[in-house]
Amino acid sequence: MLHNRNEQNDALDFCRQIEISDWQRLETYSRRVRTLSFSCKDKLSINAMHKIYRQRLQLCLTPKLRSLIISNTKLSVFAEVFMHQDLLSLSIAVSSSRSIAMELFGIIKYRLPLIESIEFQLDDDPNSGFLEKQLNSLFASLKNIRTVSVPHLTTRLLRSLSHVENLNTITRPCIANKGSFGTPFRVAESFPLLRLTTLHVVADFNDLLPLADHLPTLEELKILVRSVEDSRILQ
């Protein structure tokens, strides 16, 4: 049913119109899927994905999916067809288009109330007022979230995360210490509700000094230092 229609970009497309019998066969197999991953190397064309999105017979194609990974911003706009309230883990590339990003955050907030682990691959600057506002609103609505992964962590984002009762892990953030936000852990006393057991960060040594006093529940800390000097201090 799929073939390489465009050899120039090596993308798979539909060789004929999708019929009801095709959807019925897809539904038989798709309900078995528990983990689904799309990367930038996947050959499914945007045209094919658009047809699936527009012509699907049910709201969600994968009703028993538990983990969804989409590392291609061109495909992330179609993520809704794989989302349902029982999805537990999401890793997704967020478009630099503000309108598309806002729509995606709205879908996550509405469709994934029970999500436990979420990772955002962001092109936009997290210090921008728009993106920070969207993430703050989203984190405030995700009551079951346990693990968060974002490329950068600002004071305001950390303040929002400190009110997520079940949160215990923050991974991969680079602590943002420029602009008006300051360095989050230097004002850790502002987040008395934060109860982390695992923290993975890229940071300067001085950024991490308050951790012992303000994150008493921390059990695992992984640091990617920014300088040779920090590396020597840590040793």
Coordinates of N, CA and C in Angstrom, one line a residue:
M1 N 0.8 -1.2 0.0 CA 0.0 0.0 0.0 C 0.9 1.3 0.0
L2 N 2.1 1.1 0.5 CA 3.0 2.2 0.5 C 4.1 2.0 -0.5
H3 N 4.5 3.0 -1.1 CA 5.7 2.9 -2.0 C 6.5 4.2 -2.0
N4 N 7.6 4.2 -2.6 CA 8.5 5.3 -2.7 C 8.1 6.2 -3.9
R5 N 7.2 7.1 -3.7 CA 6.7 7.9 -4.7 C 7.7 9.0 -5.1
N6 N 8.4 9.5 -4.1 CA 9.3 10.6 -4.4 C 10.7 10.1 -4.1
E7 N 11.4 9.6 -5.1 CA 12.8 9.1 -4.9 C 13.8 10.1 -4.5
Q8 N 13.5 11.4 -4.8 CA 14.4 12.5 -4.4 C 14.6 12.6 -2.9
N9 N 13.5 12.5 -2.2 CA 13.6 12.7 -0.7 C 13.4 11.3 0.0
D10 N 13.2 10.3 -0.8 CA 13.1 8.9 -0.3 C 12.0 8.7 0.8
A11 N 10.9 9.3 0.5 CA 9.8 9.3 1.4 C 8.7 8.3 0.9
L12 N 8.1 7.5 1.8 CA 7.1 6.6 1.5 C 5.7 7.3 1.5
D13 N 4.9 7.0 0.5 CA 3.6 7.6 0.4 C 2.6 6.5 0.0
F14 N 1.3 6.8 0.0 CA 0.3 5.8 -0.4 C 0.2 5.7 -1.9
C15 N 0.2 4.5 -2.4 CA 0.1 4.3 -3.8 C -1.3 4.2 -4.3
R16 N -2.3 4.2 -3.4 CA -3.7 4.3 -3.8 C -4.5 4.9 -2.6
Q17 N -5.8 5.1 -2.9 CA -6.7 5.7 -1.9 C -6.9 4.7 -0.7
I18 N -6.9 5.3 0.5 CA -7.1 4.4 1.7 C -8.6 4.0 1.7
E19 N -8.8 2.7 1.9 CA -10.2 2.2 1.9 C -10.6 1.8 3.3
I20 N -11.9 1.5 3.5 CA -12.4 1.1 4.8 C -11.8 -0.2 5.3
S21 N -11.5 -1.1 4.4 CA -10.9 -2.4 4.7 C -9.5 -2.2 5.2
D22 N -8.8 -1.2 4.7 CA -7.5 -0.8 5.2 C -7.5 -0.4 6.6
W23 N -8.5 0.5 7.0 CA -8.6 1.0 8.3 C -8.9 -0.2 9.3
Q24 N -9.8 -1.1 8.8 CA -10.2 -2.2 9.6 C -9.0 -3.1 10.0
R25 N -8.1 -3.3 9.0 CA -6.9 -4.1 9.2 C -5.9 -3.4 10.1
L26 N -5.8 -2.1 9.9 CA -4.9 -1.2 10.8 C -5.4 -1.3 12.2
E27 N -6.7 -1.2 12.4 CA -7.3 -1.2 13.8 C -7.0 -2.5 14.5
T28 N -7.0 -3.6 13.8 CA -6.7 -4.9 14.4 C -5.3 -5.0 14.9
Y29 N -4.3 -4.4 14.2 CA -2.9 -4.4 14.6 C -2.6 -3.3 15.6
S30 N -3.1 -2.1 15.3 CA -2.7 -0.9 16.1 C -3.1 -1.0 17.5
R31 N -4.2 -1.7 17.8 CA -4.6 -1.8 19.2 C -3.6 -2.7 20.1
R32 N -2.7 -3.3 19.4 CA -1.7 -4.1 20.1 C -0.4 -3.3 20.5
V33 N -0.3 -2.2 19.8 CA 0.9 -1.4 20.0 C 1.0 -0.7 21.4
R34 N 2.1 -0.9 22.0 CA 2.4 -0.3 23.3 C 3.4 0.9 23.3
T35 N 4.3 0.8 22.4 CA 5.4 1.8 22.2 C 5.5 2.2 20.7
L36 N 5.5 3.5 20.4 CA 5.6 3.9 19.1 C 6.6 5.1 19.0
S37 N 7.5 5.0 18.0 CA 8.6 6.0 17.9 C 8.7 6.4 16.4
F38 N 8.8 7.8 16.2 CA 9.1 8.4 15.0 C 10.3 9.2 15.1
S39 N 11.3 9.0 14.2 CA 12.5 9.9 14.3 C 12.7 10.7 13.0
C40 N 13.7 11.5 12.9 CA 13.9 12.3 11.7 C 14.3 11.4 10.5
K41 N 14.7 10.2 10.8 CA 15.1 9.3 9.7 C 14.0 8.5 9.1
D42 N 12.8 8.5 9.8 CA 11.7 7.8 9.3 C 11.2 8.2 7.9
K43 N 10.8 7.3 7.1 CA 10.6 7.6 5.7 C 9.1 7.8 5.3
L44 N 8.2 7.8 6.3 CA 6.8 8.1 6.1 C 6.7 9.6 5.7
S45 N 6.1 9.9 4.6 CA 6.0 11.3 4.1 C 4.9 12.1 4.9
I46 N 5.1 13.4 4.9 CA 4.1 14.3 5.5 C 2.7 14.1 4.8
N47 N 2.8 13.9 3.5 CA 1.5 13.7 2.8 C 0.8 12.4 3.3
A48 N 1.5 11.3 3.5 CA 0.9 10.1 4.0 C 0.3 10.3 5.4
M49 N 1.1 11.0 6.2 CA 0.6 11.2 7.6 C -0.6 12.1 7.6
H50 N -0.6 13.1 6.7 CA -1.8 14.0 6.6 C -3.0 13.2 6.2
K51 N -2.9 12.2 5.3 CA -4.0 11.4 4.9 C -4.5 10.6 6.1
I52 N -3.6 10.0 6.8 CA -4.0 9.2 8.0 C -4.8 10.1 9.0
Y53 N -4.2 11.3 9.2 CA -4.8 12.2 10.2 C -6.3 12.6 9.8
R54 N -6.4 12.9 8.5 CA -7.7 13.5 8.0 C -8.7 12.4 7.7
Q55 N -8.3 11.2 7.4 CA -9.3 10.2 7.0 C -9.5 9.1 8.0
R56 N -8.9 9.2 9.2 CA -9.0 8.1 10.2 C -10.5 8.0 10.6
L57 N -10.9 6.8 11.0 CA -12.3 6.5 11.4 C -12.5 6.7 12.9
Q58 N -11.4 6.6 13.7 CA -11.5 6.8 15.1 C -10.6 7.9 15.6
L59 N -10.9 8.4 16.8 CA -10.1 9.6 17.3 C -8.7 9.2 17.5
C60 N -8.4 8.0 18.1 CA -7.1 7.6 18.4 C -6.8 6.3 17.7
L61 N -5.7 6.2 17.0 CA -5.3 5.0 16.2 C -4.7 3.9 17.1
T62 N -4.2 4.3 18.2 CA -3.5 3.3 19.1 C -4.0 3.4 20.5
P63 N -5.2 2.8 20.7 CA -5.9 2.9 22.0 C -5.2 2.3 23.2
K64 N -4.2 1.4 23.0 CA -3.5 0.8 24.1 C -2.0 1.3 24.2
L65 N -1.7 2.3 23.5 CA -0.4 2.9 23.5 C 0.0 3.4 24.9
R66 N 1.2 3.1 25.3 CA 1.7 3.7 26.6 C 2.8 4.6 26.5
S67 N 3.6 4.5 25.4 CA 4.8 5.3 25.2 C 4.9 5.8 23.8
L68 N 5.0 7.2 23.6 CA 5.0 7.8 22.3 C 6.2 8.7 22.2
I69 N 7.1 8.4 21.2 CA 8.3 9.2 20.9 C 8.2 9.8 19.5
I70 N 8.2 11.1 19.4 CA 8.2 11.7 18.1 C 9.4 12.8 18.1
S71 N 10.4 12.5 17.4 CA 11.6 13.4 17.3 C 11.7 14.2 16.0
N72 N 10.6 14.2 15.3 CA 10.5 15.0 14.0 C 9.4 16.0 14.2
T73 N 9.8 17.3 14.1 CA 8.8 18.4 14.3 C 7.7 18.4 13.2
K74 N 8.1 17.9 12.0 CA 7.1 17.8 11.0 C 6.0 16.8 11.2
L75 N 6.4 15.7 11.9 CA 5.4 14.7 12.3 C 4.7 14.9 13.6
S76 N 5.3 15.8 14.5 CA 4.7 16.0 15.8 C 3.4 16.7 15.7
V77 N 3.1 17.4 14.6 CA 1.8 18.1 14.4 C 0.7 17.1 14.3
F78 N 1.0 15.8 14.0 CA 0.0 14.7 13.9 C 0.0 13.9 15.1
A79 N 0.6 14.3 16.2 CA 0.7 13.4 17.4 C -0.6 13.1 18.0
E80 N -1.6 14.0 17.8 CA -2.9 13.8 18.4 C -3.6 12.4 18.0
V81 N -3.3 11.9 16.9 CA -3.9 10.6 16.4 C -3.4 9.5 17.3
F82 N -2.3 9.6 18.0 CA -1.8 8.6 18.9 C -2.0 8.8 20.4
M83 N -2.7 9.9 20.7 CA -2.8 10.3 22.1 C -4.2 9.9 22.7
H84 N -4.1 9.4 23.9 CA -5.4 9.1 24.6 C -5.1 9.2 26.1
Q85 N -6.1 9.1 26.9 CA -6.0 9.4 28.3 C -5.1 8.4 29.1
D86 N -4.8 7.2 28.5 CA -4.0 6.3 29.3 C -2.6 6.3 28.8
L87 N -2.2 7.2 28.0 CA -0.8 7.3 27.6 C 0.0 7.8 28.8
L88 N 1.1 7.1 29.1 CA 1.9 7.3 30.3 C 3.2 8.1 30.0
S89 N 3.8 7.9 28.8 CA 5.1 8.5 28.5 C 5.1 9.2 27.2
L90 N 5.6 10.5 27.1 CA 5.6 11.2 25.9 C 7.0 11.9 25.7
S91 N 7.6 11.7 24.6 CA 8.8 12.5 24.2 C 8.5 13.1 22.9
I92 N 8.6 14.4 22.8 CA 8.1 15.0 21.5 C 8.9 16.3 21.2
A93 N 9.2 16.4 19.9 CA 9.9 17.6 19.4 C 8.8 18.7 19.2
V94 N 9.1 19.9 19.7 CA 8.1 21.0 19.7 C 8.5 22.0 18.6
S95 N 7.6 22.3 17.7 CA 7.9 23.2 16.6 C 8.2 24.6 17.1
S96 N 9.1 25.3 16.3 CA 9.4 26.7 16.7 C 8.3 27.6 16.3
S97 N 7.3 27.1 15.6 CA 6.1 28.0 15.3 C 5.3 28.1 16.6
R98 N 5.0 29.3 17.0 CA 4.3 29.5 18.3 C 2.9 29.0 18.2
S99 N 2.2 29.2 17.1 CA 0.8 28.7 16.9 C 0.7 27.2 17.0
I100 N 1.7 26.5 16.3 CA 1.7 25.0 16.4 C 2.1 24.5 17.8
A101 N 3.0 25.2 18.4 CA 3.4 24.8 19.8 C 2.3 25.0 20.7
M102 N 1.6 26.1 20.6 CA 0.4 26.4 21.5 C -0.7 25.3 21.3
E103 N -0.9 24.9 20.1 CA -1.9 23.9 19.8 C -1.5 22.5 20.4
L104 N -0.2 22.2 20.3 CA 0.3 21.0 20.8 C 0.2 20.9 22.3
F105 N 0.5 22.0 23.0 CA 0.4 22.0 24.5 C -1.0 21.9 24.9
G106 N -1.9 22.5 24.2 CA -3.4 22.4 24.5 C -3.9 21.0 24.3
I107 N -3.4 20.3 23.3 CA -3.8 18.9 23.1 C -3.3 18.0 24.2
I108 N -2.0 18.2 24.6 CA -1.4 17.4 25.7 C -2.2 17.6 27.0
K109 N -2.5 18.9 27.3 CA -3.3 19.2 28.5 C -4.7 18.5 28.5
Y110 N -5.3 18.5 27.4 CA -6.7 17.9 27.3 C -6.7 16.4 27.1
R111 N -5.7 15.9 26.4 CA -5.8 14.4 26.0 C -5.0 13.5 27.0
L112 N -4.0 14.1 27.7 CA -3.1 13.3 28.5 C -3.1 13.6 30.0
P113 N -4.3 13.5 30.6 CA -4.4 13.9 32.0 C -3.6 13.0 33.0
L114 N -3.3 11.7 32.6 CA -2.6 10.8 33.4 C -1.1 10.6 33.1
I115 N -0.6 11.4 32.2 CA 0.8 11.3 31.8 C 1.7 11.4 33.0
E116 N 2.7 10.4 33.0 CA 3.7 10.3 34.1 C 5.1 10.8 33.8
S117 N 5.4 10.7 32.5 CA 6.8 11.1 32.0 C 6.6 11.9 30.8
I118 N 7.3 13.1 30.7 CA 7.2 13.9 29.6 C 8.5 14.6 29.3
E119 N 8.9 14.5 28.0 CA 10.2 15.1 27.5 C 9.9 16.0 26.4
F120 N 10.4 17.2 26.4 CA 10.2 18.2 25.3 C 11.6 18.5 24.7
Q121 N 11.6 18.3 23.3 CA 12.8 18.7 22.5 C 12.4 20.1 21.9
L122 N 13.1 21.1 22.4 CA 12.7 22.5 22.1 C 13.7 23.2 21.2
D123 N 13.3 23.9 20.2 CA 14.1 24.8 19.4 C 14.1 26.2 19.9
D124 N 13.0 26.6 20.5 CA 12.8 28.0 20.9 C 13.5 28.2 22.3
D125 N 13.9 29.4 22.6 CA 14.6 29.8 23.8 C 13.6 29.7 25.0
P126 N 13.9 28.8 26.0 CA 13.0 28.7 27.1 C 12.8 29.9 27.9
N127 N 13.8 30.9 27.8 CA 13.7 32.1 28.5 C 12.7 33.1 27.8
S128 N 12.2 32.7 26.6 CA 11.2 33.6 26.0 C 9.9 33.5 26.8
G129 N 9.3 34.7 26.9 CA 8.0 34.7 27.7 C 7.0 33.8 27.2
F130 N 6.9 33.6 25.9 CA 5.8 32.8 25.3 C 6.0 31.3 25.8
L131 N 7.2 30.7 25.5 CA 7.4 29.3 25.8 C 7.3 29.0 27.3
E132 N 7.9 29.9 28.1 CA 7.9 29.7 29.5 C 6.4 29.7 30.1
K133 N 5.6 30.6 29.5 CA 4.2 30.7 30.0 C 3.4 29.5 29.6
Q134 N 3.7 28.9 28.4 CA 3.0 27.7 28.0 C 3.4 26.5 28.8
L135 N 4.7 26.4 29.1 CA 5.1 25.3 29.9 C 4.6 25.4 31.4
N136 N 4.6 26.6 31.9 CA 4.1 26.8 33.3 C 2.6 26.3 33.3
S137 N 1.8 26.7 32.4 CA 0.4 26.4 32.3 C 0.3 24.9 32.2
L138 N 1.1 24.2 31.4 CA 1.0 22.8 31.1 C 1.3 22.0 32.4
F139 N 2.5 22.4 33.0 CA 2.9 21.6 34.2 C 1.9 21.8 35.4
A140 N 1.2 22.9 35.4 CA 0.3 23.1 36.5 C -0.9 22.2 36.3
S141 N -1.2 21.7 35.1 CA -2.4 20.9 34.8 C -2.1 19.4 34.9
L142 N -0.8 19.0 34.9 CA -0.4 17.6 34.8 C -0.1 17.1 36.3
K143 N -1.1 16.6 36.9 CA -1.1 16.3 38.3 C -0.3 15.0 38.6
N144 N -0.2 14.1 37.6 CA 0.4 12.8 37.8 C 1.8 12.7 37.4
I145 N 2.4 13.8 36.9 CA 3.7 13.8 36.2 C 4.8 13.4 37.3
R146 N 5.6 12.5 36.9 CA 6.7 12.1 37.8 C 8.1 12.4 37.3
T147 N 8.2 12.4 36.0 CA 9.5 12.7 35.3 C 9.4 13.8 34.3
V148 N 10.2 14.8 34.3 CA 10.2 15.9 33.4 C 11.6 16.0 32.8
S149 N 11.6 16.2 31.4 CA 12.9 16.4 30.8 C 12.7 17.6 29.8
V150 N 13.5 18.7 30.1 CA 13.4 19.9 29.3 C 14.9 20.3 29.0
P151 N 15.2 21.0 27.9 CA 16.6 21.3 27.6 C 17.1 22.4 28.5
H152 N 16.2 23.3 29.1 CA 16.6 24.4 29.9 C 15.7 24.5 31.1
L153 N 16.2 24.9 32.2 CA 15.4 25.0 33.4 C 15.5 26.5 34.0
T154 N 14.4 27.2 34.0 CA 14.4 28.5 34.6 C 13.8 28.6 36.0
T155 N 14.0 29.7 36.7 CA 13.4 29.8 38.0 C 11.9 29.6 38.0
R156 N 11.3 30.2 37.0 CA 9.8 30.2 37.0 C 9.3 28.8 36.6
L157 N 10.0 28.1 35.8 CA 9.6 26.7 35.5 C 9.8 25.8 36.7
L158 N 10.9 26.0 37.4 CA 11.1 25.2 38.6 C 10.1 25.5 39.7
R159 N 9.6 26.8 39.7 CA 8.6 27.1 40.7 C 7.3 26.4 40.3
S160 N 7.0 26.3 39.0 CA 5.8 25.5 38.6 C 5.9 24.1 39.0
L161 N 7.1 23.5 38.7 CA 7.3 22.1 38.9 C 7.3 21.8 40.4
S162 N 7.6 22.7 41.3 CA 7.7 22.5 42.7 C 6.3 22.2 43.3
H163 N 5.2 22.6 42.5 CA 3.9 22.3 43.0 C 3.3 21.0 42.4
V164 N 4.1 20.3 41.6 CA 3.6 19.0 41.1 C 3.9 18.0 42.2
E165 N 2.9 17.5 42.8 CA 3.1 16.7 44.0 C 3.9 15.4 43.8
N166 N 3.7 14.7 42.6 CA 4.3 13.4 42.4 C 5.7 13.5 41.7
L167 N 6.1 14.7 41.3 CA 7.4 14.9 40.6 C 8.6 14.4 41.4
N168 N 9.4 13.5 40.9 CA 10.6 13.1 41.6 C 11.9 13.1 40.7
T169 N 11.7 13.4 39.4 CA 12.9 13.3 38.5 C 12.9 14.5 37.5
I170 N 14.0 15.2 37.4 CA 14.2 16.2 36.4 C 15.5 15.8 35.7
T171 N 15.4 15.6 34.4 CA 16.6 15.1 33.6 C 16.9 16.1 32.5
R172 N 18.2 16.1 32.2 CA 18.8 16.8 31.1 C 18.7 18.3 31.0
P173 N 18.3 19.0 32.0 CA 18.2 20.5 31.8 C 19.6 21.2 31.9
C174 N 19.7 22.2 31.1 CA 20.8 23.1 31.3 C 20.3 24.3 32.1
I175 N 20.9 24.5 33.3 CA 20.3 25.6 34.2 C 20.5 26.9 33.5
A176 N 19.4 27.6 33.3 CA 19.5 28.9 32.6 C 19.9 30.0 33.6
N177 N 21.0 30.6 33.4 CA 21.5 31.7 34.3 C 21.7 33.0 33.7
K178 N 20.9 33.3 32.7 CA 21.0 34.6 32.0 C 19.7 35.3 32.0
G179 N 19.7 36.5 31.7 CA 18.4 37.3 31.7 C 17.9 37.5 33.1
S180 N 16.6 37.7 33.2 CA 16.0 38.1 34.5 C 15.6 36.9 35.4
F181 N 15.8 35.7 34.9 CA 15.4 34.6 35.7 C 16.3 34.1 36.8
G182 N 17.6 34.4 36.6 CA 18.6 34.0 37.6 C 18.8 32.5 37.5
T183 N 19.6 31.9 38.4 CA 19.9 30.5 38.4 C 19.0 29.8 39.4
P184 N 18.2 28.9 39.0 CA 17.1 28.3 39.9 C 17.6 27.9 41.3
F185 N 18.7 27.1 41.4 CA 19.0 26.6 42.7 C 19.6 27.6 43.6
R186 N 19.9 28.7 43.2 CA 20.4 29.8 44.1 C 19.2 30.4 44.9
V187 N 18.0 30.1 44.4 CA 16.8 30.6 45.1 C 16.0 29.4 45.5
A188 N 16.6 28.3 45.8 CA 15.9 27.0 46.0 C 15.0 27.1 47.2
E189 N 15.3 28.1 48.1 CA 14.4 28.2 49.3 C 13.0 28.7 48.9
S190 N 12.8 29.1 47.6 CA 11.5 29.5 47.2 C 10.6 28.4 46.8
F191 N 11.2 27.1 46.8 CA 10.5 26.0 46.3 C 10.4 24.9 47.4
P192 N 9.7 25.2 48.5 CA 9.7 24.3 49.6 C 9.0 23.0 49.3
L193 N 8.2 22.9 48.3 CA 7.4 21.7 48.0 C 8.2 20.8 47.1
L194 N 9.3 21.2 46.5 CA 10.1 20.4 45.6 C 10.7 19.2 46.3
R195 N 10.4 18.0 45.8 CA 10.8 16.7 46.5 C 11.5 15.8 45.4
L196 N 12.7 16.2 45.0 CA 13.3 15.4 43.9 C 14.2 14.3 44.5
T197 N 14.1 13.1 43.8 CA 15.1 12.0 44.2 C 16.2 11.9 43.1
T198 N 15.9 12.4 41.9 CA 16.8 12.3 40.8 C 16.9 13.6 40.0
L199 N 18.2 14.1 39.8 CA 18.4 15.3 39.1 C 19.6 15.1 38.2
H200 N 19.4 15.4 36.9 CA 20.5 15.3 35.9 C 20.6 16.7 35.3
V201 N 21.7 17.4 35.4 CA 21.9 18.7 34.9 C 23.2 19.0 34.3
V202 N 23.2 20.1 33.5 CA 24.4 20.7 33.0 C 24.5 22.0 33.7
A203 N 25.5 22.2 34.5 CA 25.5 23.4 35.3 C 27.0 23.8 35.8
D204 N 27.1 25.0 36.2 CA 28.3 25.5 36.9 C 28.3 25.0 38.3
F205 N 29.5 24.8 38.9 CA 29.6 24.2 40.2 C 28.8 25.1 41.2
N206 N 29.0 26.4 41.1 CA 28.3 27.4 42.1 C 26.8 27.3 42.0
D207 N 26.3 26.8 40.9 CA 24.8 26.7 40.8 C 24.3 25.6 41.7
L208 N 25.2 24.6 42.0 CA 24.7 23.4 42.7 C 25.0 23.4 44.2
L209 N 25.6 24.5 44.6 CA 26.0 24.5 46.1 C 24.8 24.4 47.0
P210 N 23.6 25.1 46.7 CA 22.5 25.0 47.6 C 21.8 23.7 47.6
L211 N 22.1 22.8 46.8 CA 21.3 21.5 46.6 C 21.2 20.8 48.0
A212 N 22.4 20.7 48.7 CA 22.4 19.9 49.9 C 21.4 20.4 50.9
D213 N 21.2 21.7 51.0 CA 20.3 22.3 52.0 C 18.9 22.3 51.5
H214 N 18.6 22.4 50.2 CA 17.3 22.7 49.8 C 16.6 21.5 49.0
L215 N 17.4 20.4 48.8 CA 16.8 19.2 48.2 C 17.2 18.0 49.0
P216 N 16.7 17.9 50.2 CA 17.1 16.9 51.2 C 16.7 15.5 50.7
T217 N 15.7 15.4 49.8 CA 15.3 14.0 49.4 C 16.1 13.5 48.2
L218 N 17.1 14.3 47.7 CA 17.8 13.9 46.5 C 18.7 12.7 46.7
E219 N 18.5 11.7 45.9 CA 19.3 10.4 46.0 C 20.3 10.2 44.9
E220 N 20.0 10.8 43.7 CA 20.9 10.7 42.6 C 21.1 12.0 41.9
L221 N 22.4 12.4 41.7 CA 22.7 13.6 41.0 C 23.8 13.4 39.9
K222 N 23.4 13.7 38.7 CA 24.4 13.5 37.6 C 24.7 14.9 37.0
I223 N 25.9 15.3 36.9 CA 26.3 16.6 36.5 C 27.2 16.5 35.2
L224 N 26.9 17.3 34.2 CA 27.7 17.5 33.1 C 28.3 18.9 33.3
V225 N 29.5 19.1 33.7 CA 30.1 20.4 34.1 C 30.4 21.2 32.8
R226 N 30.4 22.5 32.9 CA 30.6 23.4 31.8 C 32.1 23.7 31.6
S227 N 32.9 23.5 32.6 CA 34.3 24.0 32.4 C 35.3 23.0 33.1
V228 N 36.5 23.1 32.7 CA 37.6 22.2 33.3 C 37.7 22.6 34.8
E229 N 37.6 23.9 35.1 CA 37.7 24.3 36.5 C 36.6 23.7 37.4
D230 N 35.4 23.6 36.9 CA 34.3 23.0 37.6 C 34.6 21.5 37.8
S231 N 35.2 20.9 36.8 CA 35.5 19.5 36.9 C 36.5 19.2 38.0
R232 N 37.5 20.1 38.1 CA 38.6 19.9 39.1 C 38.0 20.1 40.5
I233 N 37.1 21.1 40.6 CA 36.5 21.3 41.9 C 35.7 20.2 42.4
L234 N 34.9 19.6 41.5 CA 34.1 18.4 41.8 C 34.9 17.2 42.2
Q235 N 36.1 17.0 41.5 CA 36.9 15.9 41.9 C 37.5 16.1 43.3

